Structure formats: structure tokens, C-alpha cells
Coordinates of C-alpha atoms in Angstrom, one line a residue:
M1 CA -0.4 0.2 -0.1
S2 CA 1.5 3.2 -1.1
T3 CA 1.8 5.9 1.3
R4 CA 0.3 9.5 0.0
R5 CA 3.0 11.9 0.0
I6 CA 2.5 15.5 1.1
P7 CA 3.8 18.0 -1.4
E8 CA 6.9 19.9 -0.1
R9 CA 5.8 23.7 0.6
P10 CA 7.7 25.8 -1.1
R11 CA 11.0 28.2 0.3
A12 CA 11.7 31.5 0.0
V13 CA 14.1 33.6 1.2
L14 CA 13.3 37.0 2.7
V15 CA 14.9 39.9 2.8
S16 CA 13.8 42.7 5.3
L17 CA 16.4 45.9 5.2
D18 CA 16.5 48.8 7.1
I19 CA 16.3 51.9 5.2
G20 CA 17.3 54.9 7.3
A21 CA 17.1 54.8 10.8
A22 CA 17.1 51.7 12.5
R23 CA 14.0 49.6 13.1
D24 CA 13.0 47.0 15.7
S25 CA 13.5 43.5 14.8
E26 CA 9.8 42.6 15.3
R27 CA 9.5 44.0 11.9
A28 CA 11.6 40.7 10.4
E29 CA 9.7 38.6 12.7
E30 CA 6.2 39.9 11.5
A31 CA 7.4 39.5 7.7
A32 CA 8.0 36.1 8.2
R33 CA 5.1 35.4 9.6
L34 CA 3.2 37.1 6.3
V35 CA 5.7 34.8 4.1
Q36 CA 4.3 31.4 6.3
S37 CA 0.5 32.7 6.2
A38 CA 1.1 32.5 2.5
G39 CA 1.7 29.1 2.6
V40 CA 5.7 29.4 1.8
D41 CA 8.4 28.2 4.2
V42 CA 11.3 30.8 5.2
A43 CA 15.0 29.2 4.3
E44 CA 16.6 32.2 5.4
V45 CA 15.9 36.0 6.7
I46 CA 18.5 38.5 5.2
R47 CA 18.9 41.7 6.9
G48 CA 20.9 44.9 6.5
R49 CA 20.6 48.7 6.7
R50 CA 20.9 51.4 3.6
D51 CA 20.6 55.0 4.0
R52 CA 18.4 55.1 1.1
P53 CA 17.1 52.1 -1.1
D54 CA 19.2 51.3 -4.4
A55 CA 17.2 52.8 -7.6
K56 CA 18.3 49.7 -9.5
T57 CA 17.9 46.4 -7.2
Y58 CA 16.4 48.4 -4.2
A59 CA 19.2 46.8 -2.0
G60 CA 22.5 47.5 -4.1
S61 CA 24.7 45.1 -5.9
G62 CA 26.5 43.5 -2.6
K63 CA 23.4 42.7 -0.9
V64 CA 22.2 40.9 -4.1
D65 CA 25.3 38.7 -4.4
E66 CA 24.3 37.7 -0.7
I67 CA 20.9 37.1 -1.6
G68 CA 21.9 34.8 -4.9
V69 CA 24.1 32.8 -2.3
A70 CA 21.3 32.2 0.0
V71 CA 18.9 31.0 -2.6
R72 CA 21.5 28.7 -4.3
E73 CA 22.4 27.5 -0.6
H74 CA 18.8 26.6 0.2
N75 CA 17.1 26.0 -3.5
A76 CA 15.1 28.4 -2.6
D77 CA 11.8 29.1 -5.2
M78 CA 11.4 32.9 -4.4
V79 CA 12.5 35.7 -2.9
V80 CA 10.7 38.0 -0.8
F81 CA 11.3 41.5 0.3
D82 CA 9.5 43.4 3.3
Q83 CA 9.2 46.4 1.0
A84 CA 7.6 48.2 -1.7
L85 CA 9.5 47.4 -4.9
S86 CA 8.9 48.8 -8.2
A87 CA 8.6 46.9 -11.5
A88 CA 12.0 47.6 -12.9
Q89 CA 13.5 46.4 -9.1
V90 CA 11.7 43.6 -9.4
R91 CA 12.8 42.8 -13.2
N92 CA 16.4 43.9 -12.0
L93 CA 16.7 41.5 -9.1
E94 CA 15.3 38.8 -10.8
S95 CA 17.8 39.1 -13.4
A96 CA 20.8 39.7 -11.0
I97 CA 19.8 36.6 -8.8
A98 CA 19.2 34.0 -11.6
N99 CA 22.7 35.2 -12.8
G100 CA 22.3 33.0 -15.5
G101 CA 20.8 30.2 -13.9
P102 CA 17.4 29.2 -13.4
A103 CA 14.7 32.0 -13.0
V104 CA 13.9 32.7 -9.3
Q105 CA 10.7 35.0 -8.6
V106 CA 10.8 38.1 -6.4
Y107 CA 7.8 39.4 -4.7
D108 CA 7.2 42.5 -3.0
R109 CA 5.2 42.8 0.4
T110 CA 2.2 43.9 -1.5
D111 CA 2.4 40.8 -3.3
V112 CA 2.5 38.7 -0.2
I113 CA -0.4 40.4 1.2
L114 CA -2.7 40.0 -1.8
N115 CA -1.7 36.4 -1.7
I116 CA -3.0 36.0 1.5
F117 CA -6.0 37.9 0.8
A118 CA -6.9 35.8 -2.0
Q119 CA -6.6 32.4 0.2
R120 CA -8.9 33.5 2.5
A121 CA -11.5 35.4 0.8
R122 CA -14.9 33.3 1.3
T123 CA -17.7 35.7 0.3
A124 CA -18.6 36.8 -3.3
E125 CA -17.7 40.1 -2.4
G126 CA -14.2 39.7 -1.0
K127 CA -13.7 37.7 -3.4
L128 CA -14.6 40.9 -5.7
Q129 CA -12.3 43.0 -3.7
V130 CA -9.3 40.9 -3.7
E131 CA -9.3 40.8 -7.1
L132 CA -9.9 44.1 -7.9
A133 CA -6.9 45.1 -5.7
R134 CA -4.9 42.5 -7.3
L135 CA -5.8 44.0 -11.0
E136 CA -5.1 47.5 -9.8
H137 CA -1.7 46.4 -8.6
L138 CA -0.8 44.3 -11.4
S139 CA -1.5 47.5 -13.8
T140 CA 1.6 48.9 -11.8
R141 CA 3.7 45.7 -12.8
L142 CA 3.3 46.6 -16.6
V143 CA 6.6 47.4 -17.9
R144 CA 9.1 46.9 -21.0
G145 CA 10.5 43.4 -21.0
W146 CA 8.6 40.9 -22.0
T147 CA 9.9 38.0 -19.9
H148 CA 9.0 40.2 -16.6
L149 CA 5.2 40.8 -18.0
E150 CA 5.0 37.2 -18.8
R151 CA 5.3 36.1 -15.3
Q152 CA 2.7 38.9 -13.9
R153 CA 0.1 38.7 -16.3
G154 CA -1.2 35.5 -15.1
S155 CA -4.5 33.8 -16.5
L156 CA -5.5 37.2 -18.5
G157 CA -5.6 34.8 -21.8
K158 CA -4.1 37.2 -24.4
T159 CA -2.1 36.3 -27.5
G160 CA -0.2 38.2 -29.7
G161 CA 3.6 39.3 -30.0
P162 CA 5.8 41.0 -27.3
G163 CA 6.6 44.2 -27.0
E164 CA 5.0 47.7 -26.3
K165 CA 1.9 47.4 -28.4
Q166 CA 1.4 44.1 -26.1
I167 CA 1.7 46.1 -22.6
E168 CA -0.8 48.6 -24.0
L169 CA -3.3 45.8 -25.1
D170 CA -3.0 44.3 -21.7
R171 CA -3.4 47.8 -19.7
R172 CA -6.7 48.3 -21.5
M173 CA -7.8 45.1 -20.9
I174 CA -7.0 45.2 -17.0
G175 CA -8.5 48.7 -17.1
E176 CA -11.9 47.1 -18.5
Q177 CA -11.8 44.7 -15.9
V178 CA -11.3 46.9 -13.3
K179 CA -14.2 49.3 -14.3
K180 CA -16.4 46.2 -14.2
L181 CA -15.6 44.9 -10.7
K182 CA -15.8 48.9 -9.5
L183 CA -19.3 48.4 -10.8
R184 CA -20.0 45.3 -9.2
L185 CA -18.7 46.5 -5.8
K186 CA -20.5 49.2 -6.3
K187 CA -24.2 47.4 -6.1
V188 CA -22.8 45.2 -3.1
G189 CA -21.8 48.4 -1.3
R190 CA -25.6 49.5 -2.2
V191 CA -27.0 46.3 -0.6
R192 CA -24.7 47.1 2.5
A193 CA -25.7 50.6 2.8
T194 CA -29.4 49.7 2.6
Q195 CA -28.7 47.2 5.6
R196 CA -26.9 49.6 7.3
A197 CA -29.7 51.9 7.3
G198 CA -31.9 49.6 8.4
R199 CA -29.9 49.1 11.6
A200 CA -29.8 52.7 11.8
R201 CA -33.6 52.8 11.7
S202 CA -33.8 50.3 14.5
G203 CA -32.1 52.7 16.9
V204 CA -29.7 49.6 17.8
L205 CA -26.2 50.4 18.8
R206 CA -24.2 49.5 16.3
V207 CA -20.5 48.5 17.2
A208 CA -17.8 47.1 14.9
I209 CA -14.3 45.5 16.2
V210 CA -11.4 46.7 14.6
G211 CA -7.8 46.0 15.4
Y212 CA -4.5 44.7 14.1
T213 CA -4.3 41.2 12.9
N214 CA -4.0 38.4 15.0
A215 CA -5.2 40.4 18.0
G216 CA -7.6 38.2 18.7
K217 CA -10.9 40.5 17.1
S218 CA -12.5 37.3 15.8
T219 CA -12.2 35.0 19.3
L220 CA -13.8 38.6 21.3
F221 CA -16.4 38.6 18.4
N222 CA -17.6 34.8 19.1
R223 CA -16.9 35.4 22.7
L224 CA -19.4 38.5 22.5
S225 CA -22.2 37.1 19.8
K226 CA -21.7 33.7 20.9
G227 CA -20.9 32.8 17.1
E228 CA -18.6 30.8 15.5
S229 CA -16.3 33.2 13.1
Y230 CA -13.1 31.4 11.8
V231 CA -10.2 31.6 14.4
A232 CA -6.7 30.6 13.7
D233 CA -3.3 31.8 14.7
K234 CA -2.5 33.1 11.8
L235 CA -2.4 36.6 9.7
F236 CA -5.4 37.9 8.0
A237 CA -7.4 34.7 8.8
T238 CA -10.6 36.4 8.4
L239 CA -11.8 39.1 5.6
D240 CA -15.4 39.1 5.0
T241 CA -17.0 41.1 7.5
T242 CA -19.6 39.4 9.7
T243 CA -22.7 41.2 11.5
R244 CA -24.7 39.7 14.1
R245 CA -27.4 41.2 16.5
V246 CA -26.6 40.6 20.3
Y247 CA -28.6 40.4 23.0
L248 CA -27.1 42.2 26.1
G249 CA -30.1 42.1 29.0
E250 CA -33.1 43.9 29.4
A251 CA -33.6 46.7 26.6
A252 CA -30.2 46.1 25.9
H253 CA -29.2 45.4 21.7
M254 CA -26.5 45.3 19.6
T255 CA -25.3 44.9 16.1
L256 CA -21.7 43.6 16.4
S257 CA -19.6 43.7 13.2
D258 CA -16.0 41.4 12.9
T259 CA -13.8 43.4 10.4
V260 CA -10.7 42.4 8.3
G261 CA -7.5 43.1 10.6
F262 CA -5.0 45.8 9.9
I263 CA -1.4 45.6 9.6
R264 CA 1.5 48.3 8.9
D265 CA 2.0 49.5 5.4
L266 CA -1.0 48.0 4.3
P267 CA -0.8 48.6 0.4
H268 CA -3.4 51.6 -0.4
T269 CA -5.0 49.1 -3.2
L270 CA -6.5 46.9 -0.6
V271 CA -7.4 49.8 1.5
E272 CA -9.2 51.2 -1.8
A273 CA -10.8 47.7 -2.7
F274 CA -12.0 46.9 0.6
K275 CA -13.8 50.5 1.3
A276 CA -17.5 48.5 1.1
T277 CA -16.5 46.2 3.5
L278 CA -14.7 48.7 5.5
E279 CA -17.3 51.1 5.9
E280 CA -19.1 48.6 8.6
S281 CA -16.1 50.5 11.0
V282 CA -17.1 54.3 9.3
E283 CA -21.1 53.8 10.2
A284 CA -20.7 52.2 13.7
D285 CA -21.8 54.2 16.8
L286 CA -19.0 52.5 18.2
L287 CA -15.7 51.2 17.7
L288 CA -13.9 48.4 20.0
H289 CA -10.1 48.9 18.8
V290 CA -9.1 45.4 19.9
V291 CA -4.9 45.2 21.2
D292 CA -2.8 42.5 21.8
S293 CA -1.5 43.3 25.2
A294 CA 1.0 40.7 25.4
N295 CA 2.7 42.1 22.1
P296 CA 5.6 44.3 23.1
R297 CA 5.3 46.8 20.1
Y298 CA 1.2 47.0 20.7
H299 CA 1.2 51.2 20.8
E300 CA 3.0 50.6 17.6
Q301 CA 0.0 48.7 16.1
M302 CA -2.6 51.0 17.7
D303 CA -1.3 53.8 15.5
D304 CA -1.0 51.7 12.2
V305 CA -5.2 51.0 13.0
N306 CA -5.8 54.4 13.5
E307 CA -4.0 55.4 10.5
V308 CA -6.1 53.4 8.3
L309 CA -9.0 54.4 10.3
A310 CA -8.3 57.8 9.4
E311 CA -7.7 57.0 5.8
I312 CA -11.2 55.5 5.6
G313 CA -13.1 58.2 7.4
A314 CA -13.6 56.5 10.6
A315 CA -11.5 59.1 13.0
E316 CA -13.9 60.6 14.3
I317 CA -15.9 57.6 15.7
P318 CA -15.7 56.9 19.2
Q319 CA -13.1 54.3 20.4
L320 CA -13.3 51.9 23.4
V321 CA -9.5 50.6 23.8
V322 CA -10.0 46.6 24.6
Y323 CA -6.7 45.0 26.3
N324 CA -7.1 41.4 25.1
Q325 CA -4.9 38.7 25.6
I326 CA -4.7 39.4 29.3
D327 CA -4.0 35.5 29.8
R328 CA -0.6 36.0 28.0
S329 CA 0.3 39.3 29.1
G330 CA -0.3 38.8 33.2
L331 CA -2.6 41.8 33.5
A332 CA -5.8 41.6 35.5
P333 CA -9.4 42.0 34.2
E334 CA -10.9 45.5 34.7
V335 CA -12.5 48.4 33.5
M336 CA -10.2 51.2 33.8
R337 CA -11.9 54.7 34.4
D338 CA -10.7 58.4 35.4
P339 CA -11.7 60.2 38.1
Y340 CA -14.6 61.5 36.6
G341 CA -16.0 58.0 35.4
K342 CA -15.1 57.9 32.1
I343 CA -13.9 54.6 30.4
L344 CA -10.2 54.3 29.7
N345 CA -9.8 51.0 28.8
I346 CA -11.1 47.5 29.1
K347 CA -8.8 44.3 30.0
V348 CA -10.4 41.2 29.0
S349 CA -9.0 37.7 27.9
A350 CA -11.4 36.6 24.8
F351 CA -9.7 33.1 24.9
T352 CA -10.4 32.4 28.7
G353 CA -13.4 34.9 29.0
A354 CA -11.6 36.8 31.9
G355 CA -13.2 40.4 31.8
I356 CA -15.6 39.6 29.3
D357 CA -18.8 40.3 31.8
G358 CA -17.2 44.0 32.4
L359 CA -16.9 44.5 28.7
R360 CA -20.8 43.4 28.1
E361 CA -22.2 45.6 31.2
V362 CA -20.1 48.6 29.3
L363 CA -21.9 47.8 26.3
A364 CA -25.4 46.9 27.8
D365 CA -25.3 50.6 29.1
A366 CA -23.9 51.8 26.0
A367 CA -27.1 50.5 24.3
R368 CA -29.6 51.7 27.1
G369 CA -27.8 55.0 26.6
T370 CA -27.2 55.2 30.3
A371 CA -23.4 54.7 30.0
H372 CA -20.7 56.7 31.8
P373 CA -19.2 58.7 29.2
L374 CA -17.1 56.6 26.7
P375 CA -14.0 57.5 25.1
S376 CA -14.2 60.1 22.5
A377 CA -12.3 59.4 19.1
A378 CA -9.0 58.1 19.1

């Protein structure tokens, strides 16, 4: 009886460079998690620092030689940069790293995040949004040099000879597909707007959960709503917004929405493509900003989230900061208030349930309109 062989995961050399001032080591670790979440093993992480990116290869010739050695040593399938690369830089890197040998694909941070989003999208809306972001990113990769374009164009199914004429055809076809996707998403947006208007007319408190990816948003959503949203210890486990009506006690109801997680340097194309989904945050009465209290750089993660919220027009919505994962950080559950009774933050563990009753009481008071002053916008 033959044993079924499990296919090996592709391997990547990850490049994480500090440009200008030195960055924290967490950056490279997060980049490695991103690559692993995309289904690729990290064979080696190459670090370094430059005053400014090299215009031709981003990394500079010496570092590119080092990358090439690592690729051959680990028999890596690809190289991933934890930065945004231009189309010309990708093409130059692929040529220099291969150095006459087998072709090695080079991807940047946007490519990896798009790949993860494509794997995670479950609903028709989510898939439309990912495809829109992918095509808009692809349009920036249309450059002279047919070899590079041949790989990037994917399954657009075009025919014809290489050259500038073909690139213009690609650009036009992508533009037409983008236009069609935007029209379809506009229809979806109208449906969502109708649903939100109905919830607004009902007078029920509208709450949206936001936060950095992997902060425990979906676990908290499930704990509060007794739902079964997908939960996993990986980046961007949940893409599609889920909204549920939640009973909080006598005369206290709310609608609770679990939204896509944020991350630093989230590509603008993704923010734009996911605006229909993210508008659940814009239209909310209250945002639960979930923070991983066990992460040493949680303050920076909060800033990253608030930056995206500002970009989508949700900066003025009141926020209730929920420090989650206190089972890992060692904090005690509590509802922290200032001397005037205004809530500063709430500490909970969505995993164990510690502090959840206090959070539910605060939300119930807000739903009844009897709450002590809630925090204002961040």
C-alpha cells in the first residue's frame, strides 16, 4: 500500500532591510509570519541597513550577491522583500539573482498580502475586492521587458507578440476588468448601505470590532456574540465582515461587526478595494479597538490601526480600547476609568473569558444610553 506523499511547501529567502533609521526586530519577524501565512516556508532571513534604497535593485549589488548565494544554498523557489518594489526593481533583481541560472521569482510585501487575501476571501464580495486590488497592483507591473510581463500577466489569456503594443493591450484589458469589478462592488455597496440604514433606523447600537491582525478580534466577536467566526493563530485569518445582533440584557441590544484586520504598511490598493467592507467601521456608533496586550509593540500597532481608520474616514468615531490576551500578558481584568468615571480602557481575555462580563456591562449601558461617558475618537 503506497503512502500518500504530502507536497513540500515552497521555500523563500526573505529580505528585510532597514532604510534610514534602524527599525525594530519585530518587523522581520512579522514579515516572516506573513510569508508563512501565504503558505511558504522561510529558508533564511537576510537583514541589512541602507541610507536609501538602491534605484536599480533596492538592496544594492553586494546585498543582491548575498541573496543569490542564499537562494542557491537553500534551493529556494523565490525571494520576498518586506518592502514595496517597483516593477523595474523586480525585473533587475530577478535577472541579477538568477545570474544565468534557473529563474527565481521576486515578490514584495504587497504581493504577499494580496496572496494571503486571495486565499482567505470566502464571500463573493471578498473575492471581488481581492481581484480588484490584484488587478490594480498588476497594472503597476506593466513595464518594458516581456520576460517580466509574461510572469506577471497571470491568466488574462491574451495572444500576440511581445513589446509595447502588447503592454498597451494588457493595460487596456486590465482597465476594462477594473471598471467592471468596481461597478459590481458598487452594487454590493448599495446592498450594504441599505442593510446599514435599516439597522440605523432600528435605533440599535452599532458596534464594529477593529484592530491589528491576529489581535484576537474574531475570538472576541465569538465570545460576545456566541458565534462561530473562523479563528486561527495566523495573519488575516478573517477577511469577510460578519455582523450579528447581540442581546446584552434587558432593553439592551447591539449589532456587532467583525472586520478585516489591519497591518502596518497595508497597501493603499487593498484599503481602496475593501472600502465597502471597511465602511462597517465608518457607519458604527462605537469601535471596539482590540489590542494584543502581550505584544511588546502594541502601541505602534494601535497607531497603525488608527492611521487606516483615518484613511477610510472613521477617525472621528468613538473608540473603546480593549486590551485583549491578558492571559498571556499577565494583566488583571478590569474596566479602567478616570476620576470622572470616563472609561479609559477595558482589559479582557477573549480566550479564557476573563473580563468579558465587564465589557458586556459597559456595552449594555451604552446600548441603553445610560453609560458613563465613553471614550471619544482616537
